Coordinates of C-alpha atoms (C1' of nucleotides) in Angstrom, one line a residue:
Chain A
X1 CA 158.6 137.5 77.9
X2 CA 160.4 135.6 80.7
X3 CA 160.7 137.5 83.9
X4 CA 163.2 135.0 85.2
X5 CA 161.0 134.1 88.2
X6 CA 158.1 131.8 87.4
X7 CA 154.6 133.0 88.0
X8 CA 153.3 131.7 91.3
X9 CA 149.8 130.2 90.9
X10 CA 147.3 129.1 93.5
X11 CA 144.8 126.5 92.5
X12 CA 141.2 126.3 93.7
X13 CA 138.9 123.4 92.7
X14 CA 136.8 121.0 94.6
X15 CA 138.0 118.1 92.5
X16 CA 141.4 116.8 93.6
X17 CA 141.7 114.9 90.3
X18 CA 141.3 118.1 88.3
X19 CA 143.8 120.0 90.5
X20 CA 146.2 117.3 89.9
X21 CA 145.7 117.6 86.2
X22 CA 146.2 121.4 86.2
X23 CA 149.3 121.0 88.3
X24 CA 150.8 118.3 86.0
X25 CA 150.1 120.4 82.9
X26 CA 151.3 123.7 84.3
X27 CA 154.4 122.5 86.2
X28 CA 155.6 120.5 83.2
X29 CA 155.7 123.8 81.3
X30 CA 155.3 122.0 78.0
X31 CA 159.0 120.9 78.0
X32 CA 160.3 124.4 78.2
X33 CA 161.3 126.6 81.1
X34 CA 158.6 126.4 83.7
X35 CA 157.0 129.9 83.5
X36 CA 154.3 128.9 85.8
X37 CA 154.6 127.2 89.2
X38 CA 151.7 125.9 91.3
X39 CA 152.5 126.9 94.9
X40 CA 149.4 125.7 96.6
X41 CA 145.9 124.5 96.1
X42 CA 142.5 124.3 97.9
X43 CA 139.3 122.4 97.6
X44 CA 137.0 124.6 99.6
X45 CA 136.1 128.2 100.2
X46 CA 137.7 128.6 103.6
X47 CA 140.8 126.8 102.7
X48 CA 141.2 128.9 99.6
X49 CA 140.8 132.2 101.4
X50 CA 143.3 131.2 104.0
X51 CA 145.8 129.9 101.5
X52 CA 145.7 133.0 99.3
X53 CA 146.2 135.2 102.3
X54 CA 149.1 133.1 103.5
X55 CA 151.0 132.3 100.3
X56 CA 150.3 135.6 98.3
X57 CA 150.2 134.0 94.8
X58 CA 150.6 136.1 91.7
X59 CA 147.5 134.4 90.0
X60 CA 144.7 132.4 91.5
X61 CA 143.0 129.8 89.3
X62 CA 139.5 129.7 90.5
X63 CA 136.7 127.2 89.9
X64 CA 133.3 128.9 89.8
X65 CA 131.2 126.1 91.4
X66 CA 132.3 125.2 94.9
X67 CA 130.4 123.8 97.9
X68 CA 130.0 126.6 100.4
X69 CA 129.9 129.8 98.4
X70 CA 131.5 129.5 94.9
X71 CA 134.4 131.3 93.3
X72 CA 132.9 134.7 93.5
X73 CA 132.6 134.4 97.3
X74 CA 136.3 133.5 97.6
X75 CA 137.2 136.4 95.4
X76 CA 135.3 138.9 97.5
X77 CA 136.7 137.6 100.8
X78 CA 140.2 137.5 99.5
X79 CA 139.9 141.1 98.3
X80 CA 138.4 142.1 101.6
X81 CA 141.4 140.6 103.3
X82 CA 143.6 142.9 101.1
X83 CA 145.1 140.4 98.6
X84 CA 146.6 141.8 95.4
X85 CA 146.5 138.5 93.5
X86 CA 145.0 138.4 90.1
X87 CA 142.1 136.0 89.6
X88 CA 141.4 133.8 86.6
X89 CA 138.1 131.8 86.6
X90 CA 138.4 128.3 85.3
X91 CA 135.1 126.5 84.9
X92 CA 133.2 123.8 83.1
X93 CA 130.2 126.2 82.8
X94 CA 129.7 128.6 79.9
X95 CA 126.5 129.9 81.4
X96 CA 126.1 133.7 81.3
X97 CA 125.2 134.0 84.9
X98 CA 128.3 132.2 86.1
X99 CA 130.5 134.4 83.9
X100 CA 128.8 137.6 85.0
X101 CA 129.0 136.8 88.7
X102 CA 132.6 136.0 88.9
X103 CA 133.7 138.8 86.6
X104 CA 131.7 141.2 88.6
X105 CA 133.4 140.0 91.7
X106 CA 136.7 141.0 90.1
X107 CA 138.1 138.2 88.1
X108 CA 140.4 139.2 85.2
X109 CA 139.4 136.4 82.9
X110 CA 137.3 133.3 82.4
X111 CA 138.3 130.2 80.6
X112 CA 136.5 126.9 80.3
X113 CA 138.0 123.6 81.3
X114 CA 138.2 122.5 77.7
X115 CA 141.3 124.6 77.5
X116 CA 144.7 122.8 76.8
X117 CA 147.5 123.0 79.3
X118 CA 149.6 125.1 77.0
X119 CA 146.7 127.6 76.5
X120 CA 146.1 127.7 80.2
X121 CA 149.7 128.5 80.9
X122 CA 149.5 131.3 78.3
X123 CA 146.2 132.6 79.8
X124 CA 147.8 132.7 83.3
X125 CA 150.8 134.6 81.9
X126 CA 148.5 137.1 80.1
X127 CA 146.3 137.9 83.1
X128 CA 149.5 138.3 85.1
X129 CA 150.6 141.2 82.9
X130 CA 147.1 142.8 82.9
X131 CA 145.3 141.2 79.9
X132 CA 141.7 140.2 80.2
X133 CA 141.4 136.6 78.9
X134 CA 138.3 134.9 77.8
X135 CA 137.5 131.7 76.0
X136 CA 136.4 132.4 72.4
X137 CA 132.8 131.3 73.1
X138 CA 132.5 133.8 76.0
X139 CA 134.3 136.7 74.5
X140 CA 131.3 138.1 72.6
X141 CA 129.0 137.6 75.5
X142 CA 131.3 139.5 77.9
X143 CA 131.8 142.4 75.5
X144 CA 128.0 142.7 75.1
X145 CA 127.4 142.8 78.8
X146 CA 130.0 145.4 79.6
X147 CA 130.2 147.4 76.5
X148 CA 128.9 150.7 77.8
X149 CA 130.5 150.4 81.3
X150 CA 134.2 150.7 81.0
X151 CA 134.8 151.4 84.7
X152 CA 133.5 149.4 87.7
X153 CA 131.0 146.7 87.6
X154 CA 127.3 147.8 87.7
X155 CA 125.0 146.3 90.3
X156 CA 122.4 145.1 87.8
X157 CA 122.2 144.6 84.0
X158 CA 121.6 147.8 82.1
X159 CA 118.6 146.0 80.4
X160 CA 117.0 145.1 83.7
X161 CA 116.9 148.5 85.3
X162 CA 115.5 150.2 82.3
X163 CA 112.3 148.2 82.9
X164 CA 109.6 150.0 84.8
X165 CA 108.1 148.6 87.9
X166 CA 104.9 147.6 86.2
X167 CA 106.9 146.0 83.4
X168 CA 108.8 143.9 85.9
X169 CA 105.5 142.8 87.4
X170 CA 104.3 141.6 84.1
X171 CA 107.7 140.0 83.3
X172 CA 107.7 138.0 86.5
X173 CA 104.3 136.4 85.8
X174 CA 105.0 136.0 82.2
X175 CA 108.2 134.0 82.8
X176 CA 106.2 131.7 85.0
X177 CA 104.0 130.7 82.1
X178 CA 100.9 132.9 83.0
X179 CA 98.6 133.7 80.1
X180 CA 97.9 137.3 79.4
X181 CA 94.4 136.9 80.8
X182 CA 95.8 135.5 84.0
X183 CA 98.3 138.3 84.3
X184 CA 95.5 140.8 83.8
X185 CA 93.5 139.2 86.6
X186 CA 96.4 139.1 88.9
X187 CA 97.4 142.7 88.4
X188 CA 93.8 144.0 88.1
X189 CA 94.4 145.5 84.7
X190 CA 93.0 144.8 81.2
X191 CA 94.4 142.3 78.8
X192 CA 95.2 145.1 76.4
X193 CA 97.4 146.8 79.0
X194 CA 99.2 143.5 79.6
X195 CA 99.9 143.4 75.9
X196 CA 101.3 146.8 76.0
X197 CA 103.7 146.0 78.9
X198 CA 104.7 142.7 77.3
X199 CA 105.5 144.5 74.1
X200 CA 107.7 147.0 75.9
X201 CA 109.5 144.2 77.8
X202 CA 110.2 142.2 74.6
X203 CA 111.5 145.3 72.9
X204 CA 113.7 146.4 75.8
X205 CA 115.1 142.9 76.4
X206 CA 115.5 142.3 72.6
X207 CA 113.7 139.1 72.8
X208 CA 111.0 138.0 70.3
X209 CA 108.7 135.8 72.3
X210 CA 107.9 134.6 75.7
X211 CA 110.1 131.6 75.6
X212 CA 113.2 133.6 74.9
X213 CA 112.1 136.0 77.5
X214 CA 111.7 133.2 80.0
X215 CA 115.3 132.1 79.4
X216 CA 116.5 135.7 79.6
X217 CA 114.7 136.1 83.0
X218 CA 116.0 132.9 84.5
X219 CA 119.5 133.7 83.4
X220 CA 119.3 136.8 85.4
X221 CA 117.5 135.2 88.3
X222 CA 114.4 137.3 88.1
X223 CA 112.1 134.4 88.6
Chain B
X1 CA 145.0 91.2 95.8
X2 CA 147.9 92.0 93.5
X3 CA 147.7 90.1 90.2
X4 CA 151.3 91.0 89.4
X5 CA 150.4 92.8 86.2
X6 CA 148.8 96.2 86.6
X7 CA 145.3 96.8 85.5
X8 CA 145.3 98.4 82.1
X9 CA 143.0 101.5 82.0
X10 CA 141.8 103.5 79.1
X11 CA 140.7 107.1 79.9
X12 CA 137.9 109.0 78.1
X13 CA 137.2 112.7 78.9
X14 CA 136.9 115.7 76.7
X15 CA 139.0 117.8 79.1
X16 CA 142.7 117.2 78.5
X17 CA 143.5 118.8 81.9
X18 CA 141.3 116.3 83.7
X19 CA 142.7 113.4 81.8
X20 CA 146.1 114.6 82.9
X21 CA 145.0 114.7 86.5
X22 CA 143.6 111.1 86.5
X23 CA 146.7 109.9 84.8
X24 CA 148.9 111.6 87.4
X25 CA 146.9 110.2 90.3
X26 CA 146.6 106.7 89.0
X27 CA 150.0 106.2 87.6
X28 CA 151.6 107.4 90.8
X29 CA 149.7 104.6 92.6
X30 CA 149.9 106.5 95.8
X31 CA 153.5 105.7 96.4
X32 CA 153.0 101.9 96.3
X33 CA 153.2 99.4 93.5
X34 CA 151.3 100.7 90.5
X35 CA 148.2 98.5 90.4
X36 CA 146.7 100.7 87.7
X37 CA 148.3 101.8 84.5
X38 CA 146.8 104.2 82.0
X39 CA 147.5 102.8 78.6
X40 CA 145.7 105.4 76.5
X41 CA 143.2 108.2 76.5
X42 CA 140.6 109.9 74.2
X43 CA 138.8 113.2 74.1
X44 CA 136.0 112.3 71.7
X45 CA 133.5 109.5 70.9
X46 CA 135.2 108.3 67.7
X47 CA 138.6 108.4 69.1
X48 CA 137.5 106.5 72.2
X49 CA 135.8 103.7 70.2
X50 CA 138.8 103.3 68.1
X51 CA 141.2 103.3 71.0
X52 CA 139.3 100.8 73.0
X53 CA 139.1 98.4 70.0
X54 CA 142.8 98.7 69.4
X55 CA 144.3 98.7 72.9
X56 CA 141.8 96.3 74.6
X57 CA 142.0 97.8 78.0
X58 CA 140.9 96.0 81.2
X59 CA 138.9 99.0 82.4
X60 CA 137.6 102.0 80.6
X61 CA 137.1 105.2 82.6
X62 CA 134.3 107.0 80.9
X63 CA 133.1 110.6 81.1
X64 CA 129.3 110.8 80.7
X65 CA 129.1 114.1 78.9
X66 CA 131.0 114.3 75.7
X67 CA 130.5 116.3 72.5
X68 CA 129.1 113.9 69.9
X69 CA 127.2 111.3 71.7
X70 CA 128.2 110.9 75.3
X71 CA 129.6 108.0 77.3
X72 CA 126.6 105.7 76.8
X73 CA 127.1 106.0 73.0
X74 CA 130.8 105.0 73.3
X75 CA 129.8 102.1 75.5
X76 CA 127.2 100.8 73.0
X77 CA 129.5 101.1 70.0
X78 CA 132.4 99.5 71.8
X79 CA 130.2 96.6 72.9
X80 CA 128.9 96.3 69.3
X81 CA 132.5 96.0 68.2
X82 CA 132.9 93.1 70.6
X83 CA 135.0 94.6 73.4
X84 CA 135.2 92.8 76.7
X85 CA 136.5 95.8 78.6
X86 CA 134.7 96.8 81.8
X87 CA 133.3 100.3 81.9
X88 CA 133.4 102.7 84.9
X89 CA 131.6 106.0 84.5
X90 CA 133.4 109.0 85.9
X91 CA 131.3 112.2 85.8
X92 CA 130.7 115.6 87.5
X93 CA 127.0 114.9 87.2
X94 CA 125.0 113.2 89.9
X95 CA 121.8 113.6 88.0
X96 CA 119.6 110.5 87.9
X97 CA 119.2 110.4 84.1
X98 CA 122.9 110.4 83.6
X99 CA 123.5 107.6 85.9
X100 CA 120.6 105.6 84.5
X101 CA 121.6 106.0 80.9
X102 CA 125.2 104.9 81.3
X103 CA 124.3 102.1 83.6
X104 CA 121.7 100.9 81.2
X105 CA 124.3 101.0 78.5
X106 CA 126.3 98.6 80.5
X107 CA 128.7 100.4 82.8
X108 CA 129.6 98.5 86.0
X109 CA 129.9 101.5 88.2
X110 CA 129.5 105.3 88.4
X111 CA 131.7 107.6 90.5
X112 CA 131.7 111.3 90.6
X113 CA 134.8 113.4 90.0
X114 CA 134.9 114.5 93.6
X115 CA 136.6 111.1 94.2
X116 CA 140.2 111.0 95.4
X117 CA 143.0 109.4 93.4
X118 CA 143.3 106.6 95.9
X119 CA 139.6 105.8 95.9
X120 CA 139.5 105.9 92.1
X121 CA 142.3 103.4 91.9
X122 CA 140.4 101.2 94.3
X123 CA 137.2 101.6 92.3
X124 CA 139.0 100.5 89.2
X125 CA 140.3 97.5 90.9
X126 CA 136.9 96.6 92.2
X127 CA 135.0 96.8 88.9
X128 CA 137.9 94.9 87.4
X129 CA 137.1 91.9 89.7
X130 CA 133.3 92.2 89.1
X131 CA 132.1 94.6 91.8
X132 CA 129.6 97.3 91.1
X133 CA 130.9 100.6 92.4
X134 CA 128.9 103.7 93.1
X135 CA 129.6 106.9 94.9
X136 CA 127.8 107.1 98.2
X137 CA 125.4 109.8 97.1
X138 CA 124.3 107.6 94.2
X139 CA 124.1 104.3 95.9
X140 CA 120.6 104.9 97.3
X141 CA 119.4 106.3 94.0
X142 CA 120.6 103.3 92.0
X143 CA 119.1 100.8 94.4
X144 CA 115.8 102.6 94.2
X145 CA 115.8 102.5 90.4
X146 CA 116.7 98.9 90.1
X147 CA 115.0 97.5 93.2
X148 CA 112.1 95.7 91.5
X149 CA 114.0 94.9 88.3
X150 CA 116.8 92.5 88.8
X151 CA 117.5 92.2 85.1
X152 CA 117.0 95.0 82.7
X153 CA 115.9 98.5 83.6
X154 CA 112.9 100.6 82.4
X155 CA 112.8 103.1 85.2
X156 CA 110.7 105.8 83.6
X157 CA 107.4 107.3 84.5
X158 CA 104.3 105.4 83.2
X159 CA 103.3 108.6 81.4
X160 CA 106.7 109.0 79.7
X161 CA 106.9 105.6 78.2
X162 CA 103.4 105.7 76.8
X163 CA 104.7 108.4 74.5
X164 CA 105.8 107.1 71.1
X165 CA 109.3 107.8 69.8
X166 CA 108.0 110.6 67.5
X167 CA 106.0 112.2 70.2
X168 CA 109.1 112.3 72.3
X169 CA 111.0 114.0 69.5
X170 CA 108.3 116.7 69.3
X171 CA 108.2 117.1 73.1
X172 CA 111.9 117.6 73.3
X173 CA 111.9 120.5 70.8
X174 CA 108.6 121.9 72.1
X175 CA 109.9 122.1 75.7
X176 CA 112.9 124.1 74.4
X177 CA 110.5 126.8 73.0
X178 CA 110.6 125.8 69.4
X179 CA 107.6 127.0 67.3
X180 CA 105.6 124.3 65.4
X181 CA 107.1 125.6 62.2
X182 CA 110.6 125.1 63.6
X183 CA 109.9 121.7 64.9
X184 CA 108.5 120.7 61.5
X185 CA 111.6 122.0 59.8
X186 CA 113.8 120.1 62.3
X187 CA 112.0 116.8 61.9
X188 CA 111.3 117.1 58.2
X189 CA 107.5 116.8 58.6
X190 CA 104.6 119.1 58.0
X191 CA 103.3 121.6 60.6
X192 CA 100.1 119.7 60.6
X193 CA 101.8 116.5 61.7
X194 CA 103.5 118.4 64.5
X195 CA 100.1 119.6 65.6
X196 CA 98.9 116.0 65.7
X197 CA 101.8 114.9 67.8
X198 CA 101.6 117.9 70.2
X199 CA 97.9 117.2 70.6
X200 CA 98.7 113.6 71.6
X201 CA 101.4 114.6 74.0
X202 CA 99.2 117.1 75.7
X203 CA 96.5 114.6 76.1
X204 CA 98.7 111.8 77.4
X205 CA 100.5 114.1 79.8
X206 CA 97.3 115.7 80.9
X207 CA 98.6 119.2 80.3
X208 CA 96.7 121.9 78.6
X209 CA 99.3 124.0 76.9
X210 CA 103.0 124.2 76.1
X211 CA 103.9 126.1 79.2
X212 CA 102.6 123.4 81.5
X213 CA 104.2 120.8 79.3
X214 CA 107.5 122.5 79.6
X215 CA 107.4 122.4 83.3
X216 CA 106.2 118.8 83.1
X217 CA 109.2 117.9 80.9
X218 CA 111.8 119.7 83.0
X219 CA 110.5 118.1 86.1
X220 CA 111.2 114.8 84.6
X221 CA 114.5 116.0 83.1
X222 CA 113.5 115.2 79.5
X223 CA 115.1 118.4 78.3
Chain C
dG1 C1' 102.3 175.8 81.5
dG2 C1' 104.7 172.6 78.8
dG3 C1' 107.6 168.5 78.3
dT4 C1' 108.5 163.8 79.8
dG5 C1' 107.5 159.4 81.5
dT6 C1' 104.4 155.9 83.2
dC7 C1' 100.1 153.5 83.3
dT8 C1' 96.0 152.6 81.4
dC9 C1' 93.1 151.1 77.4
dA10 C1' 91.2 150.4 72.6
dG11 C1' 90.9 149.0 67.5
dG12 C1' 92.6 146.1 64.0
dG13 C1' 95.8 143.1 62.1
dT14 C1' 99.1 138.8 61.5
dT15 C1' 100.8 134.8 63.2
dG16 C1' 100.9 130.9 66.4
dT17 C1' 98.6 127.5 69.4
dC18 C1' 95.3 124.0 70.1
dC19 C1' 91.2 121.4 68.8
dC20 C1' 87.9 118.7 66.0
dC21 C1' 87.2 115.9 62.1
dG22 C1' 88.8 112.7 58.5
dA23 C1' 92.1 109.8 55.9
dG24 C1' 95.9 107.2 53.5
dA25 C1' 100.3 104.4 54.2
dC26 C1' 103.1 101.3 56.7
dC27 C1' 104.0 97.5 60.0
dG28 C1' 103.5 93.8 63.2
dC29 C1' 100.4 90.4 65.3
dG30 C1' 97.1 86.8 65.7
Chain D
dC1 C1' 93.8 88.7 55.9
dG2 C1' 91.9 91.8 59.2
dC3 C1' 93.0 94.6 63.2
dG4 C1' 95.4 98.0 65.9
dG5 C1' 99.1 101.2 66.4
dT6 C1' 101.9 104.7 64.5
dC7 C1' 103.1 108.3 61.3
dT8 C1' 101.8 111.2 58.1
dC9 C1' 98.8 115.1 56.3
dG10 C1' 94.7 118.1 55.3
dG11 C1' 90.5 121.4 56.3
dG12 C1' 88.4 124.5 59.3
dG13 C1' 87.8 126.9 63.4
dA14 C1' 88.4 129.2 68.2
dC15 C1' 91.4 131.5 70.8
dA16 C1' 96.1 133.3 72.4
dA17 C1' 100.1 135.8 71.4
dC18 C1' 102.2 139.7 69.4
dC19 C1' 102.5 144.1 66.7
dC20 C1' 101.2 148.8 65.4
dT21 C1' 98.8 153.0 66.0
dG22 C1' 96.5 156.2 68.9
dA23 C1' 95.0 158.3 73.1
dG24 C1' 93.5 159.8 77.8
dA25 C1' 94.9 160.4 82.9
dC26 C1' 98.2 161.3 86.2
dA27 C1' 102.7 162.7 88.2
dC28 C1' 107.1 165.0 88.1
dC29 C1' 110.1 168.6 86.8
dC30 C1' 111.9 172.8 84.7

DNA sequence: GGGTGTCTCAGGGTTGTCCCCGAGACCGCG
DNA sequence: CGCGGTCTCGGGGACAACCCTGAGACACCC
């Protein structure tokens, strides 16, 4: 599996301490031949885009949450500048929206920061050769979200755009904690009609009550 | 300012990568004499309590969010075991509740993970000699919270601390969307008792239903 | 014209939420 | 010992949430 030359990695995270940790763990190579080499790092969006364009790394390790745009922003700008680097997201967050946004932007994998140095090196090697790498907790989630779209990333979730306009109206108010009666008053329809819409929304989103639905909606930023 | 012997530091964080980073930055000592030496580390609550008791470090660098109890829990248990180590919280979070909880438990400082290696070493040195160290963004907050309480700290809303312990238990689950039946199962009490507690909470918080209450609770970061 | 989809509304049902009332058990305080 | 606070639990009721079935009106499209 050794291609002689080590994999050249660029590291983006706003915490210098964390960058230092990744560098220490990866460069050490776990006592064996260093298959991974950190050739540069950045702590901000602008710095990262410039560094990637300049150094042309094989793999970019990308933090999701950064001041001034986030990892997805870096990915889009680097792609727009014509980079061919492969991107692997590395984040503390396991929130669905974070995973979705960065994968949609084009990352080839997403691992959480709980990962060990050895596993991280292995993940880097795997995305380098084309694998998609996900932390175990996220794998199921990602498969669900992209199961019926093998090709490019869709603009919105399949579940969201199968809601009708009126259903979205009801959903918006519902997620804000409105009672059926209040929703009816707001939309100038009867309570019974509200019930019908709510019922459809719950069925389509595969949630069972308004609390789950609220979480579902906020995860997708519909509120 | 050099006491000849380096300050002995114990490091607690659930991310091995991050521990590695702190270790690399601190041990290097920025090219000068190593004033700080990492003598041990832990990734879990139990491991940390045991390690602190055994190694007797001068300073413990403590992550706030840990599986199985958190930094405040470690601090309390280590104190109960009679340690004389000084604790410095080191966290990604700048949320008020996190700061409050760990300071209340007895930490002498709180810095965020955006800190540089050099500044961290300096912070360690300062808490070692008795200073209270806070990241700039948190300094104002901490002063506010403790301004009128030179001693201990009960900085909660008047409405929150008039809730009894059991009522808070119920509130926590209720705000997460649990049904009464589920809360009853979780707390090993009857649904009727849950109703009683909910009723009290709604009255004391002057809210009229669980949705308003959820917002009330999240506004005060009780979830 | 017929099929499909959306929006509207209703009846009737189960379950959940919230309120009122009362009540026994425990514990700490004066 | 009595008193107050907390925790526990019950009955009974009003209303909200949610489900199922059915159905009329309108628009679009083949």
